[in-house]
């Protein structure tokens, strides 16, 4: 009897990334962005700003920093807190390349571009999920 070999864990960004990308506009308030991120259970939103001609990223850390400074999340715009000097990943990058870029840049999310358009986001959590062994079931008492 042949037993199939266990599937190897994903090693490329395209296999680990989330393809559901939350996109917001630069005029969204931080509260609106936080509500959307919370509802979708994501730690980052891609900010599309056609007037500025680019793609940015707003993370939960950006919102936390603003609130920590005492700024009003109903008055602060996403644009004012968006990182526009974004490091992008390609779907064909290895997870090691993505992890290296995150470590070097000090961030936890990479926007994945395919043909110049956002195709997904890969996070530290996605990489850990691929690298960590599957959780063993808890023994019965």
mmCIF file of N, CA and C in Angstrom:
data_model
loop_
_atom_site.group_PDB
_atom_site.id
_atom_site.type_symbol
_atom_site.label_atom_id
_atom_site.label_comp_id
_atom_site.label_asym_id
_atom_site.label_seq_id
_atom_site.Cartn_x
_atom_site.Cartn_y
_atom_site.Cartn_z
ATOM 1 N N UNK A 1 0.838 -1.166 0.000
ATOM 2 C CA UNK A 1 0.000 0.000 0.000
ATOM 3 C C UNK A 1 0.891 1.240 0.000
ATOM 4 N N UNK A 2 0.595 2.156 -0.893
ATOM 5 C CA UNK A 2 1.350 3.402 -0.977
ATOM 6 C C UNK A 2 0.713 4.458 -0.094
ATOM 7 N N UNK A 3 1.534 5.094 0.697
ATOM 8 C CA UNK A 3 1.073 6.189 1.549
ATOM 9 C C UNK A 3 1.603 7.472 0.946
ATOM 10 N N UNK A 4 0.690 8.426 0.655
ATOM 11 C CA UNK A 4 1.176 9.679 0.052
ATOM 12 C C UNK A 4 2.091 10.420 1.015
ATOM 13 N N UNK A 5 3.101 11.039 0.437
ATOM 14 C CA UNK A 5 4.029 11.844 1.232
ATOM 15 C C UNK A 5 3.294 13.062 1.752
ATOM 16 N N UNK A 6 3.622 13.483 2.959
ATOM 17 C CA UNK A 6 2.970 14.693 3.476
ATOM 18 C C UNK A 6 3.309 15.891 2.594
ATOM 19 N N UNK A 7 2.340 16.764 2.466
ATOM 20 C CA UNK A 7 2.558 17.968 1.655
ATOM 21 C C UNK A 7 3.621 18.829 2.323
ATOM 22 N N UNK A 8 4.514 19.357 1.509
ATOM 23 C CA UNK A 8 5.545 20.234 2.078
ATOM 24 C C UNK A 8 4.930 21.600 2.335
ATOM 25 N N UNK A 9 5.418 22.281 3.348
ATOM 26 C CA UNK A 9 4.869 23.605 3.661
ATOM 27 C C UNK A 9 5.164 24.581 2.532
ATOM 28 N N UNK A 10 4.299 25.576 2.374
ATOM 29 C CA UNK A 10 4.538 26.578 1.333
ATOM 30 C C UNK A 10 5.886 27.265 1.542
ATOM 31 N N UNK A 11 6.554 27.548 0.446
ATOM 32 C CA UNK A 11 7.836 28.229 0.542
ATOM 33 C C UNK A 11 7.845 29.550 -0.220
ATOM 34 N N UNK A 12 6.785 29.818 -0.972
ATOM 35 C CA UNK A 12 6.718 31.060 -1.745
ATOM 36 C C UNK A 12 5.662 31.996 -1.176
ATOM 37 N N UNK A 13 5.881 33.273 -1.356
ATOM 38 C CA UNK A 13 4.942 34.282 -0.888
ATOM 39 C C UNK A 13 3.550 34.028 -1.442
ATOM 40 N N UNK A 14 3.439 33.672 -2.713
ATOM 41 C CA UNK A 14 2.119 33.481 -3.328
ATOM 42 C C UNK A 14 1.320 32.381 -2.648
ATOM 43 N N UNK A 15 1.990 31.440 -2.015
ATOM 44 C CA UNK A 15 1.305 30.339 -1.354
ATOM 45 C C UNK A 15 0.927 30.668 0.088
ATOM 46 N N UNK A 16 1.543 31.694 0.661
ATOM 47 C CA UNK A 16 1.317 32.028 2.068
ATOM 48 C C UNK A 16 0.500 33.302 2.253
ATOM 49 N N UNK A 17 0.477 34.159 1.244
ATOM 50 C CA UNK A 17 -0.147 35.472 1.393
ATOM 51 C C UNK A 17 -1.663 35.375 1.471
ATOM 52 N N UNK A 18 -2.241 36.389 2.069
ATOM 53 C CA UNK A 18 -3.692 36.550 2.057
ATOM 54 C C UNK A 18 -4.037 37.277 0.764
ATOM 55 N N UNK A 19 -4.984 36.727 0.027
ATOM 56 C CA UNK A 19 -5.373 37.367 -1.236
ATOM 57 C C UNK A 19 -6.564 38.301 -1.048
ATOM 58 N N UNK A 20 -7.113 38.321 0.143
ATOM 59 C CA UNK A 20 -8.176 39.270 0.453
ATOM 60 C C UNK A 20 -7.490 40.504 1.021
ATOM 61 N N UNK A 21 -7.460 41.557 0.212
ATOM 62 C CA UNK A 21 -6.736 42.774 0.587
ATOM 63 C C UNK A 21 -7.744 43.861 0.913
ATOM 64 N N UNK A 22 -7.631 44.400 2.118
ATOM 65 C CA UNK A 22 -8.464 45.530 2.501
ATOM 66 C C UNK A 22 -7.842 46.784 1.899
ATOM 67 N N UNK A 23 -8.598 47.475 1.065
ATOM 68 C CA UNK A 23 -8.114 48.733 0.495
ATOM 69 C C UNK A 23 -9.006 49.864 0.995
ATOM 70 N N UNK A 24 -8.365 50.974 1.317
ATOM 71 C CA UNK A 24 -9.085 52.157 1.765
ATOM 72 C C UNK A 24 -8.533 53.361 1.013
ATOM 73 N N UNK A 25 -9.250 54.457 1.127
ATOM 74 C CA UNK A 25 -8.798 55.694 0.519
ATOM 75 C C UNK A 25 -8.075 56.559 1.528
ATOM 76 N N UNK A 26 -7.347 57.548 1.069
ATOM 77 C CA UNK A 26 -6.571 58.405 1.972
ATOM 78 C C UNK A 26 -7.444 59.259 2.885
ATOM 79 N N UNK A 27 -8.711 59.483 2.531
ATOM 80 C CA UNK A 27 -9.585 60.322 3.338
ATOM 81 C C UNK A 27 -10.283 59.556 4.463
ATOM 82 N N UNK A 28 -10.165 58.240 4.485
ATOM 83 C CA UNK A 28 -10.751 57.497 5.601
ATOM 84 C C UNK A 28 -10.145 58.013 6.905
ATOM 85 N N UNK A 29 -10.962 58.081 7.945
ATOM 86 C CA UNK A 29 -10.419 58.448 9.247
ATOM 87 C C UNK A 29 -9.742 57.212 9.847
ATOM 88 N N UNK A 30 -8.916 57.443 10.847
ATOM 89 C CA UNK A 30 -8.278 56.308 11.512
ATOM 90 C C UNK A 30 -9.315 55.417 12.182
ATOM 91 N N UNK A 31 -10.394 55.991 12.708
ATOM 92 C CA UNK A 31 -11.441 55.167 13.315
ATOM 93 C C UNK A 31 -12.102 54.280 12.259
ATOM 94 N N UNK A 32 -12.397 54.844 11.093
ATOM 95 C CA UNK A 32 -12.992 54.045 10.014
ATOM 96 C C UNK A 32 -12.048 52.924 9.593
ATOM 97 N N UNK A 33 -10.776 53.262 9.455
ATOM 98 C CA UNK A 33 -9.794 52.252 9.064
ATOM 99 C C UNK A 33 -9.704 51.153 10.115
ATOM 100 N N UNK A 34 -9.666 51.552 11.382
ATOM 101 C CA UNK A 34 -9.582 50.574 12.471
ATOM 102 C C UNK A 34 -10.811 49.670 12.490
ATOM 103 N N UNK A 35 -11.986 50.234 12.273
ATOM 104 C CA UNK A 35 -13.212 49.429 12.260
ATOM 105 C C UNK A 35 -13.190 48.417 11.121
ATOM 106 N N UNK A 36 -12.742 48.846 9.948
ATOM 107 C CA UNK A 36 -12.668 47.930 8.806
ATOM 108 C C UNK A 36 -11.626 46.835 9.041
ATOM 109 N N UNK A 37 -10.480 47.218 9.586
ATOM 110 C CA UNK A 37 -9.424 46.241 9.868
ATOM 111 C C UNK A 37 -9.897 45.243 10.921
ATOM 112 N N UNK A 38 -10.572 45.724 11.937
ATOM 113 C CA UNK A 38 -11.073 44.848 12.992
ATOM 114 C C UNK A 38 -12.127 43.883 12.445
ATOM 115 N N UNK A 39 -13.046 44.391 11.649
ATOM 116 C CA UNK A 39 -14.111 43.548 11.088
ATOM 117 C C UNK A 39 -13.554 42.443 10.190
ATOM 118 N N UNK A 40 -12.470 42.732 9.499
ATOM 119 C CA UNK A 40 -11.871 41.745 8.592
ATOM 120 C C UNK A 40 -10.736 40.958 9.243
ATOM 121 N N UNK A 41 -10.437 41.322 10.505
ATOM 122 C CA UNK A 41 -9.400 40.643 11.280
ATOM 123 C C UNK A 41 -8.046 40.672 10.573
ATOM 124 N N UNK A 42 -7.674 41.884 10.110
ATOM 125 C CA UNK A 42 -6.387 42.084 9.451
ATOM 126 C C UNK A 42 -5.621 43.179 10.178
ATOM 127 N N UNK A 43 -4.313 43.155 10.051
ATOM 128 C CA UNK A 43 -3.466 44.119 10.740
ATOM 129 C C UNK A 43 -2.983 45.250 9.864
ATOM 130 N N UNK A 44 -3.447 45.291 8.607
ATOM 131 C CA UNK A 44 -2.987 46.340 7.699
ATOM 132 C C UNK A 44 -4.007 46.559 6.596
ATOM 133 N N UNK A 45 -4.012 47.771 6.090
ATOM 134 C CA UNK A 45 -4.857 48.122 4.949
ATOM 135 C C UNK A 45 -3.983 48.767 3.889
ATOM 136 N N UNK A 46 -4.263 48.462 2.651
ATOM 137 C CA UNK A 46 -3.579 49.112 1.537
ATOM 138 C C UNK A 46 -4.321 50.415 1.258
ATOM 139 N N UNK A 47 -3.571 51.501 1.212
ATOM 140 C CA UNK A 47 -4.157 52.817 0.960
ATOM 141 C C UNK A 47 -3.879 53.169 -0.495
ATOM 142 N N UNK A 48 -4.957 53.279 -1.262
ATOM 143 C CA UNK A 48 -4.837 53.640 -2.678
ATOM 144 C C UNK A 48 -5.126 55.122 -2.818
ATOM 145 N N UNK A 49 -4.151 55.843 -3.333
ATOM 146 C CA UNK A 49 -4.284 57.284 -3.498
ATOM 147 C C UNK A 49 -3.965 57.644 -4.938
ATOM 148 N N UNK A 50 -4.991 57.649 -5.823
ATOM 149 C CA UNK A 50 -4.734 57.943 -7.234
ATOM 150 C C UNK A 50 -4.163 59.331 -7.468
ATOM 151 N N UNK A 51 -4.508 60.284 -6.594
ATOM 152 C CA UNK A 51 -3.995 61.653 -6.763
ATOM 153 C C UNK A 51 -2.502 61.723 -6.466
ATOM 154 N N UNK A 52 -2.054 60.931 -5.505
ATOM 155 C CA UNK A 52 -0.625 60.919 -5.171
ATOM 156 C C UNK A 52 0.111 59.894 -6.026
ATOM 157 N N UNK A 53 -0.646 59.115 -6.791
ATOM 158 C CA UNK A 53 -0.043 58.172 -7.722
ATOM 159 C C UNK A 53 0.650 56.999 -7.074
ATOM 160 N N UNK A 54 0.098 56.518 -5.976
ATOM 161 C CA UNK A 54 0.803 55.415 -5.358
ATOM 162 C C UNK A 54 -0.026 54.552 -4.445
ATOM 163 N N UNK A 55 0.672 53.578 -3.923
ATOM 164 C CA UNK A 55 0.098 52.616 -2.993
ATOM 165 C C UNK A 55 0.843 52.772 -1.678
ATOM 166 N N UNK A 56 0.090 52.897 -0.604
ATOM 167 C CA UNK A 56 0.679 52.978 0.713
ATOM 168 C C UNK A 56 0.107 51.901 1.606
ATOM 169 N N UNK A 57 0.562 51.864 2.841
ATOM 170 C CA UNK A 57 0.061 50.890 3.799
ATOM 171 C C UNK A 57 -0.178 51.585 5.132
ATOM 172 N N UNK A 58 -1.293 51.242 5.755
ATOM 173 C CA UNK A 58 -1.640 51.726 7.080
ATOM 174 C C UNK A 58 -1.767 50.490 7.961
ATOM 175 N N UNK A 59 -1.017 50.472 9.053
ATOM 176 C CA UNK A 59 -1.026 49.293 9.911
ATOM 177 C C UNK A 59 -1.653 49.610 11.260
ATOM 178 N N UNK A 60 -1.956 48.549 11.982
ATOM 179 C CA UNK A 60 -2.499 48.722 13.330
ATOM 180 C C UNK A 60 -1.521 49.506 14.203
ATOM 181 N N UNK A 61 -0.242 49.346 13.973
ATOM 182 C CA UNK A 61 0.766 50.085 14.738
ATOM 183 C C UNK A 61 0.671 51.586 14.454
ATOM 184 N N UNK A 62 0.407 51.963 13.198
ATOM 185 C CA UNK A 62 0.245 53.376 12.853
ATOM 186 C C UNK A 62 -0.928 53.991 13.620
ATOM 187 N N UNK A 63 -2.025 53.247 13.695
ATOM 188 C CA UNK A 63 -3.208 53.731 14.412
ATOM 189 C C UNK A 63 -2.911 53.822 15.900
ATOM 190 N N UNK A 64 -2.265 52.793 16.438
ATOM 191 C CA UNK A 64 -1.912 52.777 17.856
ATOM 192 C C UNK A 64 -0.999 53.953 18.216
ATOM 193 N N UNK A 65 -0.021 54.233 17.378
ATOM 194 C CA UNK A 65 0.891 55.357 17.630
ATOM 195 C C UNK A 65 0.137 56.685 17.662
ATOM 196 N N UNK A 66 -0.802 56.861 16.751
ATOM 197 C CA UNK A 66 -1.582 58.100 16.708
ATOM 198 C C UNK A 66 -2.424 58.259 17.973
ATOM 199 N N UNK A 67 -3.129 57.195 18.336
ATOM 200 C CA UNK A 67 -3.962 57.254 19.538
ATOM 201 C C UNK A 67 -3.089 57.467 20.774
ATOM 202 N N UNK A 68 -1.935 56.816 20.812
ATOM 203 C CA UNK A 68 -1.013 56.980 21.934
ATOM 204 C C UNK A 68 -0.505 58.409 22.088
ATOM 205 N N UNK A 69 -0.461 59.141 20.981
ATOM 206 C CA UNK A 69 -0.048 60.552 21.023
ATOM 207 C C UNK A 69 -1.206 61.478 21.398
ATOM 208 N N UNK A 70 -2.389 60.895 21.616
ATOM 209 C CA UNK A 70 -3.547 61.697 21.991
ATOM 210 C C UNK A 70 -4.291 62.291 20.816
ATOM 211 N N UNK A 71 -3.985 61.852 19.611
ATOM 212 C CA UNK A 71 -4.672 62.372 18.432
ATOM 213 C C UNK A 71 -6.076 61.760 18.337
ATOM 214 N N UNK A 72 -6.988 62.516 17.755
ATOM 215 C CA UNK A 72 -8.382 62.103 17.632
ATOM 216 C C UNK A 72 -8.549 61.193 16.414
ATOM 217 N N UNK A 73 -8.906 59.915 16.617
ATOM 218 C CA UNK A 73 -9.044 58.998 15.485
ATOM 219 C C UNK A 73 -10.188 59.373 14.545
ATOM 220 N N UNK A 74 -11.112 60.238 15.008
ATOM 221 C CA UNK A 74 -12.193 60.696 14.132
ATOM 222 C C UNK A 74 -11.761 61.881 13.276
ATOM 223 N N UNK A 75 -10.659 62.523 13.651
ATOM 224 C CA UNK A 75 -10.184 63.694 12.910
ATOM 225 C C UNK A 75 -8.953 63.381 12.067
ATOM 226 N N UNK A 76 -8.215 62.360 12.457
ATOM 227 C CA UNK A 76 -6.982 62.010 11.733
ATOM 228 C C UNK A 76 -7.307 61.179 10.494
ATOM 229 N N UNK A 77 -6.705 61.549 9.371
ATOM 230 C CA UNK A 77 -6.940 60.802 8.128
ATOM 231 C C UNK A 77 -5.902 59.703 7.962
ATOM 232 N N UNK A 78 -6.301 58.691 7.215
ATOM 233 C CA UNK A 78 -5.369 57.611 6.898
ATOM 234 C C UNK A 78 -4.148 58.174 6.181
ATOM 235 N N UNK A 79 -4.370 59.131 5.307
ATOM 236 C CA UNK A 79 -3.280 59.721 4.525
ATOM 237 C C UNK A 79 -2.163 60.255 5.415
ATOM 238 N N UNK A 80 -2.526 60.850 6.540
ATOM 239 C CA UNK A 80 -1.532 61.456 7.426
ATOM 240 C C UNK A 80 -0.673 60.420 8.138
ATOM 241 N N UNK A 81 -1.092 59.174 8.131
ATOM 242 C CA UNK A 81 -0.384 58.125 8.868
ATOM 243 C C UNK A 81 0.046 56.955 7.983
ATOM 244 N N UNK A 82 -0.143 57.108 6.690
ATOM 245 C CA UNK A 82 0.187 56.050 5.746
ATOM 246 C C UNK A 82 1.679 56.045 5.434
ATOM 247 N N UNK A 83 2.249 54.858 5.405
ATOM 248 C CA UNK A 83 3.626 54.703 4.937
ATOM 249 C C UNK A 83 3.577 54.631 3.422
ATOM 250 N N UNK A 84 4.268 55.562 2.779
ATOM 251 C CA UNK A 84 4.250 55.586 1.311
ATOM 252 C C UNK A 84 5.536 55.034 0.707
ATOM 253 N N UNK A 85 6.580 54.927 1.515
ATOM 254 C CA UNK A 85 7.824 54.322 1.027
ATOM 255 C C UNK A 85 7.755 52.821 1.327
ATOM 256 N N UNK A 86 6.842 52.166 0.623
ATOM 257 C CA UNK A 86 6.520 50.767 0.883
ATOM 258 C C UNK A 86 7.518 49.840 0.194
ATOM 259 N N UNK A 87 7.902 48.792 0.894
ATOM 260 C CA UNK A 87 8.680 47.704 0.296
ATOM 261 C C UNK A 87 7.665 46.683 -0.186
ATOM 262 N N UNK A 88 7.705 46.375 -1.461
ATOM 263 C CA UNK A 88 6.762 45.427 -2.044
ATOM 264 C C UNK A 88 7.423 44.077 -2.237
ATOM 265 N N UNK A 89 6.621 43.036 -2.113
ATOM 266 C CA UNK A 89 7.089 41.676 -2.398
ATOM 267 C C UNK A 89 6.481 41.231 -3.719
ATOM 268 N N UNK A 90 7.119 40.276 -4.329
ATOM 269 C CA UNK A 90 6.587 39.638 -5.533
ATOM 270 C C UNK A 90 6.056 38.260 -5.148
ATOM 271 N N UNK A 91 5.035 37.769 -5.839
ATOM 272 C CA UNK A 91 4.486 36.456 -5.516
ATOM 273 C C UNK A 91 5.526 35.338 -5.553
ATOM 274 N N UNK A 92 6.548 35.484 -6.382
ATOM 275 C CA UNK A 92 7.559 34.433 -6.528
ATOM 276 C C UNK A 92 8.688 34.524 -5.509
ATOM 277 N N UNK A 93 8.667 35.537 -4.638
ATOM 278 C CA UNK A 93 9.674 35.599 -3.581
ATOM 279 C C UNK A 93 9.554 34.376 -2.696
ATOM 280 N N UNK A 94 10.657 33.960 -2.142
ATOM 281 C CA UNK A 94 10.594 32.916 -1.127
ATOM 282 C C UNK A 94 10.157 33.549 0.191
ATOM 283 N N UNK A 95 9.665 32.711 1.095
ATOM 284 C CA UNK A 95 9.298 33.234 2.413
ATOM 285 C C UNK A 95 10.529 33.733 3.150
ATOM 286 N N UNK A 96 11.665 33.135 2.869
ATOM 287 C CA UNK A 96 12.910 33.600 3.485
ATOM 288 C C UNK A 96 13.222 35.030 3.009
ATOM 289 N N UNK A 97 13.028 35.316 1.731
ATOM 290 C CA UNK A 97 13.253 36.673 1.215
ATOM 291 C C UNK A 97 12.285 37.665 1.870
ATOM 292 N N UNK A 98 11.024 37.262 2.011
ATOM 293 C CA UNK A 98 10.031 38.132 2.638
ATOM 294 C C UNK A 98 10.398 38.393 4.098
ATOM 295 N N UNK A 99 10.778 37.328 4.815
ATOM 296 C CA UNK A 99 11.161 37.486 6.230
ATOM 297 C C UNK A 99 12.380 38.381 6.355
ATOM 298 N N UNK A 100 13.318 38.241 5.448
ATOM 299 C CA UNK A 100 14.519 39.070 5.473
ATOM 300 C C UNK A 100 14.170 40.538 5.242
ATOM 301 N N UNK A 101 13.283 40.809 4.291
ATOM 302 C CA UNK A 101 12.865 42.192 4.019
ATOM 303 C C UNK A 101 12.166 42.784 5.235
ATOM 304 N N UNK A 102 11.326 41.980 5.896
ATOM 305 C CA UNK A 102 10.622 42.463 7.085
ATOM 306 C C UNK A 102 11.601 42.752 8.222
ATOM 307 N N UNK A 103 12.541 41.850 8.420
ATOM 308 C CA UNK A 103 13.530 42.029 9.482
ATOM 309 C C UNK A 103 14.378 43.266 9.211
ATOM 310 N N UNK A 104 14.841 43.398 7.987
ATOM 311 C CA UNK A 104 15.686 44.536 7.609
ATOM 312 C C UNK A 104 14.933 45.856 7.747
ATOM 313 N N UNK A 105 13.655 45.869 7.348
ATOM 314 C CA UNK A 105 12.887 47.112 7.373
ATOM 315 C C UNK A 105 12.180 47.391 8.684
ATOM 316 N N UNK A 106 12.094 46.390 9.557
ATOM 317 C CA UNK A 106 11.433 46.584 10.848
ATOM 318 C C UNK A 106 9.921 46.673 10.749
ATOM 319 N N UNK A 107 9.319 45.938 9.827
ATOM 320 C CA UNK A 107 7.866 45.942 9.696
ATOM 321 C C UNK A 107 7.344 44.521 9.639
ATOM 322 N N UNK A 108 6.006 44.381 9.743
ATOM 323 C CA UNK A 108 5.399 43.055 9.856
ATOM 324 C C UNK A 108 4.503 42.677 8.690
ATOM 325 N N UNK A 109 4.367 43.558 7.707
ATOM 326 C CA UNK A 109 3.505 43.274 6.554
ATOM 327 C C UNK A 109 4.213 43.704 5.269
ATOM 328 N N UNK A 110 4.007 42.928 4.224
ATOM 329 C CA UNK A 110 4.484 43.295 2.892
ATOM 330 C C UNK A 110 3.312 43.248 1.929
ATOM 331 N N UNK A 111 3.131 44.317 1.170
ATOM 332 C CA UNK A 111 2.139 44.311 0.100
ATOM 333 C C UNK A 111 2.755 43.526 -1.058
ATOM 334 N N UNK A 112 1.993 42.603 -1.607
ATOM 335 C CA UNK A 112 2.464 41.778 -2.715
ATOM 336 C C UNK A 112 1.885 42.356 -4.002
ATOM 337 N N UNK A 113 2.772 42.729 -4.912
ATOM 338 C CA UNK A 113 2.350 43.272 -6.202
ATOM 339 C C UNK A 113 2.533 42.236 -7.291
ATOM 340 N N UNK A 114 1.543 42.164 -8.159
ATOM 341 C CA UNK A 114 1.624 41.310 -9.337
ATOM 342 C C UNK A 114 1.178 42.158 -10.514
ATOM 343 N N UNK A 115 2.088 42.453 -11.417
ATOM 344 C CA UNK A 115 1.764 43.317 -12.549
ATOM 345 C C UNK A 115 1.454 44.742 -12.127
ATOM 346 N N UNK A 116 2.070 45.199 -11.034
ATOM 347 C CA UNK A 116 1.867 46.562 -10.567
ATOM 348 C C UNK A 116 0.613 46.770 -9.726
ATOM 349 N N UNK A 117 -0.172 45.727 -9.530
ATOM 350 C CA UNK A 117 -1.404 45.819 -8.753
ATOM 351 C C UNK A 117 -1.289 44.992 -7.478
ATOM 352 N N UNK A 118 -1.930 45.445 -6.390
ATOM 353 C CA UNK A 118 -1.902 44.650 -5.159
ATOM 354 C C UNK A 118 -2.581 43.299 -5.371
ATOM 355 N N UNK A 119 -1.846 42.231 -5.089
ATOM 356 C CA UNK A 119 -2.377 40.875 -5.244
ATOM 357 C C UNK A 119 -2.596 40.205 -3.900
ATOM 358 N N UNK A 120 -2.012 40.785 -2.854
ATOM 359 C CA UNK A 120 -2.154 40.197 -1.534
ATOM 360 C C UNK A 120 -1.281 40.903 -0.529
ATOM 361 N N UNK A 121 -1.342 40.400 0.685
ATOM 362 C CA UNK A 121 -0.472 40.872 1.765
ATOM 363 C C UNK A 121 0.073 39.639 2.451
ATOM 364 N N UNK A 122 1.366 39.668 2.736
ATOM 365 C CA UNK A 122 1.965 38.591 3.525
ATOM 366 C C UNK A 122 2.445 39.210 4.824
ATOM 367 N N UNK A 123 2.136 38.529 5.919
ATOM 368 C CA UNK A 123 2.493 39.038 7.241
ATOM 369 C C UNK A 123 3.453 38.084 7.925
ATOM 370 N N UNK A 124 4.040 38.564 9.000
ATOM 371 C CA UNK A 124 4.895 37.703 9.814
ATOM 372 C C UNK A 124 4.098 36.475 10.249
ATOM 373 N N UNK A 125 2.851 36.685 10.624
ATOM 374 C CA UNK A 125 1.999 35.562 11.047
ATOM 375 C C UNK A 125 1.858 34.523 9.939
ATOM 376 N N UNK A 126 1.698 34.967 8.694
ATOM 377 C CA UNK A 126 1.589 34.026 7.575
ATOM 378 C C UNK A 126 2.854 33.185 7.454
ATOM 379 N N UNK A 127 3.996 33.839 7.599
ATOM 380 C CA UNK A 127 5.275 33.130 7.481
ATOM 381 C C UNK A 127 5.447 32.137 8.626
ATOM 382 N N UNK A 128 5.143 32.558 9.825
ATOM 383 C CA UNK A 128 5.265 31.657 10.975
ATOM 384 C C UNK A 128 4.342 30.456 10.809
ATOM 385 N N UNK A 129 3.134 30.698 10.331
ATOM 386 C CA UNK A 129 2.176 29.608 10.123
ATOM 387 C C UNK A 129 2.750 28.561 9.156
ATOM 388 N N UNK A 130 3.483 29.013 8.167
ATOM 389 C CA UNK A 130 4.076 28.079 7.202
ATOM 390 C C UNK A 130 5.298 27.358 7.773
ATOM 391 N N UNK A 131 6.058 28.042 8.599
ATOM 392 C CA UNK A 131 7.299 27.468 9.117
ATOM 393 C C UNK A 131 7.105 26.626 10.366
ATOM 394 N N UNK A 132 6.090 26.947 11.158
ATOM 395 C CA UNK A 132 5.891 26.222 12.416
ATOM 396 C C UNK A 132 5.229 24.878 12.140
ATOM 397 N N UNK A 133 5.618 23.859 12.876
ATOM 398 C CA UNK A 133 4.963 22.561 12.694
ATOM 399 C C UNK A 133 3.501 22.649 13.118
ATOM 400 N N UNK A 134 2.702 21.780 12.538
ATOM 401 C CA UNK A 134 1.287 21.748 12.892
ATOM 402 C C UNK A 134 1.147 21.462 14.387
ATOM 403 N N UNK A 135 0.181 22.075 14.984
ATOM 404 C CA UNK A 135 -0.050 21.907 16.410
ATOM 405 C C UNK A 135 -0.590 20.515 16.674
ATOM 406 N N UNK A 136 0.030 19.804 17.586
ATOM 407 C CA UNK A 136 -0.410 18.467 17.940
ATOM 408 C C UNK A 136 -1.640 18.566 18.824
ATOM 409 N N UNK A 137 -2.567 17.604 18.689
ATOM 410 C CA UNK A 137 -3.754 17.638 19.536
ATOM 411 C C UNK A 137 -3.355 17.466 21.008
ATOM 412 N N UNK A 138 -4.121 18.119 21.881
ATOM 413 C CA UNK A 138 -3.870 18.031 23.306
ATOM 414 C C UNK A 138 -4.253 16.629 23.800
ATOM 415 N N UNK A 139 -3.427 16.038 24.664
ATOM 416 C CA UNK A 139 -3.774 14.711 25.170
ATOM 417 C C UNK A 139 -5.006 14.783 26.083
ATOM 418 N N UNK A 140 -5.821 13.733 26.024
ATOM 419 C CA UNK A 140 -7.020 13.676 26.864
ATOM 420 C C UNK A 140 -6.612 13.413 28.307
ATOM 421 N N UNK A 141 -7.347 13.990 29.213
ATOM 422 C CA UNK A 141 -7.053 13.777 30.640
ATOM 423 C C UNK A 141 -7.713 12.549 31.162
#
